[in-house]
Amino acid sequence: MKKLPLVALGAVAVLALAGCAAGTNAASGEDAGDGAEIRVWLVGTDTPDAAREYLKTTFEEGNPGSTLTIEEQSWTGLVDKLTTNLSGSDSPDVVEVGNTQASAFTSAGAFLDLTDKYEALGGDDLLPGFVEAGTYDDKFYAAPLYSGARLVFYNKEAATAAGLGVPATLDEYIAGGEALAAANPGKSGIWWPGQDWYNALPYIWENGGEIAVPDGEEWDAQLSSAESMAGLEQVQQVMTTASAAPKDGQETNPQVGFCDGTTLQLSAPSWVKWSILAPADAETPGCPEQEANLGVYALPGIDGGAAQVFAGGSNVAVSAKSAHPELATKALEIILSDEFQTIYGENGLVPAKLSLASTLGTDEVALATTEAAGNAKLTPASPKWADVEASGLLTDLFVKIAQGGDVEQLATEADEKIESILNG
Amino acid sequence: MTSLTSAHEAAPSAVTDERIIAPEPPPARSGRRKRAGGLTPYMLLVPSVAVLAAIIGWPLIQLFIMSFQDFGRAQVFGAPAPFIGLDNYAKILIDEAFWQVLLRSFAFCAVCVVATMILGTLIALMMMRLGRFFRLLLSVGLLLAWAMPALTATIVWGWIFDTDYGVVNNVLVNAFGLDFVQHSWLINPLSFFFVAAIIVIWGAVPFVAFTVYAGLTQVPDEVLEASQLDGANSFARFRLIIYPYLKSIFLVVIILQVIWDLRVFTQIFALQGIGGIKDQTNTLGTYIYQVSIGTGQYGIGGAIAVITVIIMMAISLYYVRQSIKDEEL
């Protein structure tokens, strides 16, 4: 008999848990009555708080009774999440999407056609590469949001101690990273976790290689070409000799290693500066006291000058299933206004408009950003490229390269998989 | 009233002049009476069948249809989906990756189920012997493990096994002096599944322990005592008395564990995000996700899901047959 209460307790707990599980799965449908609620999906922490605040207050002042909610999503699994949410009845109204992912949705009809808003949103002042990424079948679906540049951040003290200056060529950069790692055992001369494939692209491009090139109607993957292979060999060299990062790790939270002194140098998007310099009591703490010690430069190319880095960045679009397309478009107009975009510039992100480039300022990061952005390059322009990214085959490839795998065999295998997705 | 119509012959009785007459056997064909109240049980079944049909049946039909279509991301947003017959199934069945995933899932499932059952049963046996206080303490601990969402648990375990800052590496290096500096637990597939198995087993043991414990309380003490007097040691008592009593419970729990561990998703998916190589660590659940939602090939993903459903149904069918057999005994 005395066991009965225990069993009962267990049963109650199980029922309660089942209830919880059902509760979290239920989509939270909102109905704001007369005033509409506009939901904006921003991805990652790139967009500064000042910009978020500006968007919310400006929109709500201009549209009394309506509210605007910003929901922050993570970059991991974004394509999946957008696919399921944009096609459902509970679609967000305005969404940010990675520029290389945009065509997966513009081609599928997930976004509202903004062609007649093109001039009002900025016209030819908008970043051309991003306009192209957001255009499908001559219709304009997704506007540029911002562009990021990849920069090299380094620990000035450690570099001086090792007698290193700012490298002029890619080879010097690699040699410098190896020298730093050799002088500081157990630390990263160039921090490079295996899943970070974006950083590998400049090595491929600088050696004259490509990921995939169009071949008539089809795509021809190029990772196993002699040029690309030379780049991948360099990637492996850096990952195995200069980096002490986990071979299968992600590139999230690079500031942790920089702040505890185990990362002496790393290549990362320009906004990482603010992650590193975040207050020590922030939700993701940084180390503001290191400001004087934080050096930055644009990744050098194989023959000097800035390397061709990956033009990471975002587009922003209105969901085709938005319940309030007009209000959503108004929110989009605020996002592309000079005031909003200036906040991006002031925070080290390249604004969506060419005319606002000067807002980046003239400090070290700004100069390096401008230099890197001028030579940025994109991934293959196929609507199926987003699927290549989402399949995880690139992260798998570079984890295996970081482990010291046979580059030729891995590149050949990856080429087969890339072609089967792009041409599938 | 003496039943003169009885077909039985009256048996002699000790009492004079009394004849004992066997009661009338129940009428052989009681079909009519059953049919009279026959609709009620079916009516009572209607609500649950309707709910099941709506939330499981309909998606299952959709999935089945989709598995015969060329269904990509454009179709999700409304483009018409052409039927392509058995193409999706043909593609899967000749794909080596699918067979590797299937084999991996079964192997992982087998290890997890065996370990969970052994650990769960041992804990249940221990609970029988513990005093009131420690039994309560253990129950609370088990409930907390059972209550922890799989995603939360995986992230916490992921930190425990973290390459740079994990406590496991730290202890192995500093307390035991082993060479585990920056050892990556997830990069090697076997070691990845070792960590995954710990997370899955840790989460599943409480259910087994509680269920078996509930069963153990039903084993009559007299029988155990009698066998003890006859000289049976504790292992013999478990094998010859407790196990036969709990056989049906073990069967149910094992089948449930097999199904749960075969379709495991959250733990593997979250762990793949932390580290490891996806194409060497996919199980059925994550493989379906990667193919359909990750790469936008919903048709092929649907076909894999249908195959998985068929495998699960075969296992469930075995369970249903076994439990019907038990009832008939």
mmCIF file of N, CA and C in Angstrom, chain B residues 196-273:
data_model
loop_
_atom_site.group_PDB
_atom_site.id
_atom_site.type_symbol
_atom_site.label_atom_id
_atom_site.label_comp_id
_atom_site.label_asym_id
_atom_site.label_seq_id
_atom_site.Cartn_x
_atom_site.Cartn_y
_atom_site.Cartn_z
ATOM 1 N N ALA B 196 26.635 9.620 -27.077
ATOM 2 C CA ALA B 196 25.190 9.619 -27.366
ATOM 3 C C ALA B 196 24.482 8.553 -26.536
ATOM 4 N N ALA B 197 25.110 7.367 -26.423
ATOM 5 C CA ALA B 197 24.489 6.279 -25.670
ATOM 6 C C ALA B 197 24.354 6.662 -24.203
ATOM 7 N N ILE B 198 25.368 7.321 -23.654
ATOM 8 C CA ILE B 198 25.281 7.753 -22.255
ATOM 9 C C ILE B 198 24.068 8.660 -22.068
ATOM 10 N N ILE B 199 23.879 9.606 -23.004
ATOM 11 C CA ILE B 199 22.764 10.550 -22.875
ATOM 12 C C ILE B 199 21.426 9.818 -22.991
ATOM 13 N N VAL B 200 21.328 8.925 -23.981
ATOM 14 C CA VAL B 200 20.059 8.228 -24.209
ATOM 15 C C VAL B 200 19.744 7.294 -23.042
ATOM 16 N N ILE B 201 20.748 6.528 -22.599
ATOM 17 C CA ILE B 201 20.520 5.571 -21.509
ATOM 18 C C ILE B 201 20.174 6.317 -20.225
ATOM 19 N N TRP B 202 20.909 7.387 -19.971
ATOM 20 C CA TRP B 202 20.666 8.199 -18.783
ATOM 21 C C TRP B 202 19.221 8.682 -18.748
ATOM 22 N N GLY B 203 18.704 9.034 -19.930
ATOM 23 C CA GLY B 203 17.338 9.541 -19.985
ATOM 24 C C GLY B 203 16.290 8.448 -19.903
ATOM 25 N N ALA B 204 16.665 7.200 -20.283
ATOM 26 C CA ALA B 204 15.657 6.144 -20.396
ATOM 27 C C ALA B 204 15.590 5.263 -19.165
ATOM 28 N N VAL B 205 16.683 5.205 -18.384
ATOM 29 C CA VAL B 205 16.719 4.314 -17.223
ATOM 30 C C VAL B 205 15.580 4.580 -16.226
ATOM 31 N N PRO B 206 15.257 5.851 -15.925
ATOM 32 C CA PRO B 206 14.194 6.081 -14.936
ATOM 33 C C PRO B 206 12.878 5.392 -15.292
ATOM 34 N N PHE B 207 12.486 5.446 -16.562
ATOM 35 C CA PHE B 207 11.221 4.821 -16.972
ATOM 36 C C PHE B 207 11.268 3.326 -16.707
ATOM 37 N N VAL B 208 12.374 2.676 -17.121
ATOM 38 C CA VAL B 208 12.501 1.232 -16.915
ATOM 39 C C VAL B 208 12.508 0.929 -15.426
ATOM 40 N N ALA B 209 13.277 1.710 -14.668
ATOM 41 C CA ALA B 209 13.399 1.437 -13.238
ATOM 42 C C ALA B 209 12.041 1.538 -12.545
ATOM 43 N N PHE B 210 11.287 2.595 -12.852
ATOM 44 C CA PHE B 210 9.977 2.770 -12.204
ATOM 45 C C PHE B 210 9.009 1.663 -12.606
ATOM 46 N N THR B 211 8.985 1.326 -13.883
ATOM 47 C CA THR B 211 8.039 0.312 -14.340
ATOM 48 C C THR B 211 8.363 -1.039 -13.725
ATOM 49 N N VAL B 212 9.637 -1.415 -13.768
ATOM 50 C CA VAL B 212 10.026 -2.712 -13.208
ATOM 51 C C VAL B 212 9.796 -2.720 -11.702
ATOM 52 N N TYR B 213 10.085 -1.581 -11.064
ATOM 53 C CA TYR B 213 9.864 -1.496 -9.621
ATOM 54 C C TYR B 213 8.383 -1.702 -9.296
ATOM 55 N N ALA B 214 7.513 -1.058 -10.075
ATOM 56 C CA ALA B 214 6.073 -1.238 -9.867
ATOM 57 C C ALA B 214 5.702 -2.702 -10.008
ATOM 58 N N GLY B 215 6.326 -3.378 -10.989
ATOM 59 C CA GLY B 215 6.056 -4.806 -11.173
ATOM 60 C C GLY B 215 6.581 -5.618 -10.000
ATOM 61 N N LEU B 216 7.752 -5.272 -9.521
ATOM 62 C CA LEU B 216 8.383 -6.037 -8.436
ATOM 63 C C LEU B 216 7.521 -6.039 -7.180
ATOM 64 N N THR B 217 6.831 -4.912 -6.930
ATOM 65 C CA THR B 217 6.010 -4.850 -5.725
ATOM 66 C C THR B 217 4.841 -5.832 -5.802
ATOM 67 N N GLN B 218 4.564 -6.332 -7.004
ATOM 68 C CA GLN B 218 3.443 -7.259 -7.167
ATOM 69 C C GLN B 218 3.860 -8.724 -7.029
ATOM 70 N N VAL B 219 5.169 -8.990 -6.940
ATOM 71 C CA VAL B 219 5.605 -10.376 -6.779
ATOM 72 C C VAL B 219 5.337 -10.788 -5.334
ATOM 73 N N PRO B 220 4.536 -11.866 -5.109
ATOM 74 C CA PRO B 220 4.157 -12.223 -3.743
ATOM 75 C C PRO B 220 5.375 -12.610 -2.894
ATOM 76 N N ASP B 221 5.429 -12.060 -1.695
ATOM 77 C CA ASP B 221 6.551 -12.322 -0.803
ATOM 78 C C ASP B 221 6.633 -13.797 -0.409
ATOM 79 N N GLU B 222 5.440 -14.434 -0.236
ATOM 80 C CA GLU B 222 5.443 -15.828 0.235
ATOM 81 C C GLU B 222 6.237 -16.723 -0.695
ATOM 82 N N VAL B 223 6.011 -16.493 -2.006
ATOM 83 C CA VAL B 223 6.666 -17.357 -2.976
ATOM 84 C C VAL B 223 8.178 -17.190 -2.885
ATOM 85 N N LEU B 224 8.595 -15.913 -2.778
ATOM 86 C CA LEU B 224 10.031 -15.645 -2.678
ATOM 87 C C LEU B 224 10.608 -16.277 -1.413
ATOM 88 N N GLU B 225 9.845 -16.155 -0.323
ATOM 89 C CA GLU B 225 10.316 -16.692 0.947
ATOM 90 C C GLU B 225 10.435 -18.205 0.864
ATOM 91 N N ALA B 226 9.422 -18.826 0.271
ATOM 92 C CA ALA B 226 9.419 -20.281 0.148
ATOM 93 C C ALA B 226 10.630 -20.748 -0.637
ATOM 94 N N SER B 227 10.912 -20.043 -1.746
ATOM 95 C CA SER B 227 12.024 -20.479 -2.581
ATOM 96 C C SER B 227 13.342 -20.273 -1.830
ATOM 97 N N GLN B 228 13.370 -19.203 -1.005
ATOM 98 C CA GLN B 228 14.587 -18.953 -0.242
ATOM 99 C C GLN B 228 14.834 -20.100 0.739
ATOM 100 N N LEU B 229 13.740 -20.580 1.370
ATOM 101 C CA LEU B 229 13.850 -21.700 2.298
ATOM 102 C C LEU B 229 14.310 -22.958 1.574
ATOM 103 N N ASP B 230 13.903 -23.044 0.297
ATOM 104 C CA ASP B 230 14.311 -24.204 -0.496
ATOM 105 C C ASP B 230 15.762 -24.090 -0.964
ATOM 106 N N GLY B 231 16.388 -22.952 -0.655
ATOM 107 C CA GLY B 231 17.813 -22.831 -0.942
ATOM 108 C C GLY B 231 18.144 -22.108 -2.229
ATOM 109 N N ALA B 232 17.177 -21.377 -2.802
ATOM 110 C CA ALA B 232 17.481 -20.647 -4.040
ATOM 111 C C ALA B 232 18.256 -19.381 -3.696
ATOM 112 N N ASN B 233 19.371 -19.150 -4.382
ATOM 113 C CA ASN B 233 20.106 -17.907 -4.136
ATOM 114 C C ASN B 233 19.420 -16.767 -4.874
ATOM 115 N N SER B 234 19.934 -15.532 -4.705
ATOM 116 C CA SER B 234 19.178 -14.389 -5.224
ATOM 117 C C SER B 234 19.091 -14.412 -6.745
ATOM 118 N N PHE B 235 20.154 -14.876 -7.415
ATOM 119 C CA PHE B 235 20.083 -14.905 -8.870
ATOM 120 C C PHE B 235 19.048 -15.919 -9.340
ATOM 121 N N ALA B 236 19.028 -17.087 -8.668
ATOM 122 C CA ALA B 236 18.050 -18.116 -9.034
ATOM 123 C C ALA B 236 16.634 -17.613 -8.759
ATOM 124 N N ARG B 237 16.477 -16.862 -7.661
ATOM 125 C CA ARG B 237 15.140 -16.339 -7.369
ATOM 126 C C ARG B 237 14.698 -15.369 -8.456
ATOM 127 N N PHE B 238 15.645 -14.528 -8.943
ATOM 128 C CA PHE B 238 15.278 -13.587 -10.005
ATOM 129 C C PHE B 238 14.910 -14.346 -11.273
ATOM 130 N N ARG B 239 15.736 -15.373 -11.589
ATOM 131 C CA ARG B 239 15.561 -16.063 -12.869
ATOM 132 C C ARG B 239 14.291 -16.920 -12.857
ATOM 133 N N LEU B 240 14.047 -17.604 -11.752
ATOM 134 C CA LEU B 240 12.975 -18.601 -11.747
ATOM 135 C C LEU B 240 11.652 -18.067 -11.227
ATOM 136 N N ILE B 241 11.682 -16.991 -10.452
ATOM 137 C CA ILE B 241 10.412 -16.516 -9.879
ATOM 138 C C ILE B 241 10.076 -15.106 -10.353
ATOM 139 N N ILE B 242 10.993 -14.163 -10.097
ATOM 140 C CA ILE B 242 10.671 -12.778 -10.430
ATOM 141 C C ILE B 242 10.494 -12.612 -11.938
ATOM 142 N N TYR B 243 11.444 -13.149 -12.702
ATOM 143 C CA TYR B 243 11.374 -12.932 -14.153
ATOM 144 C C TYR B 243 10.077 -13.465 -14.758
ATOM 145 N N PRO B 244 9.666 -14.726 -14.440
ATOM 146 C CA PRO B 244 8.386 -15.186 -15.018
ATOM 147 C C PRO B 244 7.205 -14.296 -14.626
ATOM 148 N N TYR B 245 7.213 -13.805 -13.365
ATOM 149 C CA TYR B 245 6.118 -12.927 -12.950
ATOM 150 C C TYR B 245 6.095 -11.649 -13.796
ATOM 151 N N LEU B 246 7.290 -11.110 -14.085
ATOM 152 C CA LEU B 246 7.375 -9.800 -14.745
ATOM 153 C C LEU B 246 7.556 -9.899 -16.252
ATOM 154 N N LYS B 247 7.418 -11.130 -16.779
ATOM 155 C CA LYS B 247 7.756 -11.322 -18.185
ATOM 156 C C LYS B 247 7.012 -10.337 -19.096
ATOM 157 N N SER B 248 5.731 -10.166 -18.838
ATOM 158 C CA SER B 248 4.969 -9.303 -19.752
ATOM 159 C C SER B 248 5.407 -7.845 -19.608
ATOM 160 N N ILE B 249 5.769 -7.451 -18.379
ATOM 161 C CA ILE B 249 6.254 -6.074 -18.188
ATOM 162 C C ILE B 249 7.555 -5.876 -18.953
ATOM 163 N N PHE B 250 8.464 -6.849 -18.813
ATOM 164 C CA PHE B 250 9.730 -6.737 -19.532
ATOM 165 C C PHE B 250 9.491 -6.630 -21.035
ATOM 166 N N LEU B 251 8.542 -7.437 -21.531
ATOM 167 C CA LEU B 251 8.269 -7.426 -22.970
ATOM 168 C C LEU B 251 7.817 -6.038 -23.425
ATOM 169 N N VAL B 252 6.848 -5.479 -22.685
ATOM 170 C CA VAL B 252 6.335 -4.156 -23.053
ATOM 171 C C VAL B 252 7.460 -3.121 -23.022
ATOM 172 N N VAL B 253 8.222 -3.129 -21.940
ATOM 173 C CA VAL B 253 9.253 -2.105 -21.784
ATOM 174 C C VAL B 253 10.321 -2.258 -22.871
ATOM 175 N N ILE B 254 10.712 -3.493 -23.157
ATOM 176 C CA ILE B 254 11.752 -3.689 -24.174
ATOM 177 C C ILE B 254 11.262 -3.187 -25.527
ATOM 178 N N ILE B 255 10.016 -3.527 -25.864
ATOM 179 C CA ILE B 255 9.506 -3.092 -27.169
ATOM 180 C C ILE B 255 9.454 -1.572 -27.249
ATOM 181 N N LEU B 256 8.980 -0.949 -26.163
ATOM 182 C CA LEU B 256 8.932 0.519 -26.166
ATOM 183 C C LEU B 256 10.328 1.093 -26.313
ATOM 184 N N GLN B 257 11.279 0.528 -25.583
ATOM 185 C CA GLN B 257 12.655 1.043 -25.668
ATOM 186 C C GLN B 257 13.211 0.873 -27.077
ATOM 187 N N VAL B 258 12.930 -0.272 -27.691
ATOM 188 C CA VAL B 258 13.439 -0.509 -29.044
ATOM 189 C C VAL B 258 12.910 0.573 -29.979
ATOM 190 N N ILE B 259 11.598 0.830 -29.873
ATOM 191 C CA ILE B 259 11.008 1.834 -30.767
ATOM 192 C C ILE B 259 11.591 3.217 -30.476
ATOM 193 N N TRP B 260 11.682 3.571 -29.196
ATOM 194 C CA TRP B 260 12.213 4.901 -28.856
ATOM 195 C C TRP B 260 13.656 5.063 -29.318
ATOM 196 N N ASP B 261 14.467 4.040 -29.077
ATOM 197 C CA ASP B 261 15.888 4.176 -29.389
ATOM 198 C C ASP B 261 16.153 4.081 -30.892
ATOM 199 N N LEU B 262 15.260 3.419 -31.604
ATOM 200 C CA LEU B 262 15.444 3.301 -33.050
ATOM 201 C C LEU B 262 15.129 4.625 -33.736
ATOM 202 N N ARG B 263 14.187 5.352 -33.169
ATOM 203 C CA ARG B 263 13.826 6.608 -33.840
ATOM 204 C C ARG B 263 14.429 7.806 -33.115
ATOM 205 N N VAL B 264 15.453 7.587 -32.320
ATOM 206 C CA VAL B 264 16.073 8.662 -31.540
ATOM 207 C C VAL B 264 16.474 9.799 -32.475
ATOM 208 N N PHE B 265 16.162 11.034 -32.055
ATOM 209 C CA PHE B 265 16.467 12.159 -32.924
ATOM 210 C C PHE B 265 17.186 13.277 -32.168
ATOM 211 N N THR B 266 16.509 13.814 -31.145
ATOM 212 C CA THR B 266 17.000 15.016 -30.484
ATOM 213 C C THR B 266 18.455 14.907 -30.054
ATOM 214 N N GLN B 267 18.771 13.799 -29.348
ATOM 215 C CA GLN B 267 20.115 13.690 -28.781
ATOM 216 C C GLN B 267 21.170 13.669 -29.882
ATOM 217 N N ILE B 268 20.930 12.901 -30.946
ATOM 218 C CA ILE B 268 21.911 12.790 -32.028
ATOM 219 C C ILE B 268 22.021 14.131 -32.763
ATOM 220 N N PHE B 269 20.861 14.738 -33.040
ATOM 221 C CA PHE B 269 20.840 15.987 -33.803
ATOM 222 C C PHE B 269 21.594 17.085 -33.055
ATOM 223 N N ALA B 270 21.316 17.218 -31.777
ATOM 224 C CA ALA B 270 21.965 18.279 -30.994
ATOM 225 C C ALA B 270 23.459 18.005 -30.861
ATOM 226 N N LEU B 271 23.805 16.737 -30.703
ATOM 227 C CA LEU B 271 25.215 16.380 -30.554
ATOM 228 C C LEU B 271 25.983 16.644 -31.852
ATOM 229 N N GLN B 272 25.330 16.433 -32.990
ATOM 230 C CA GLN B 272 25.984 16.718 -34.274
ATOM 231 C C GLN B 272 26.282 18.202 -34.415
ATOM 232 N N GLY B 273 25.442 19.030 -33.809
ATOM 233 C CA GLY B 273 25.704 20.463 -33.856
ATOM 234 C C GLY B 273 26.924 20.827 -33.025
#
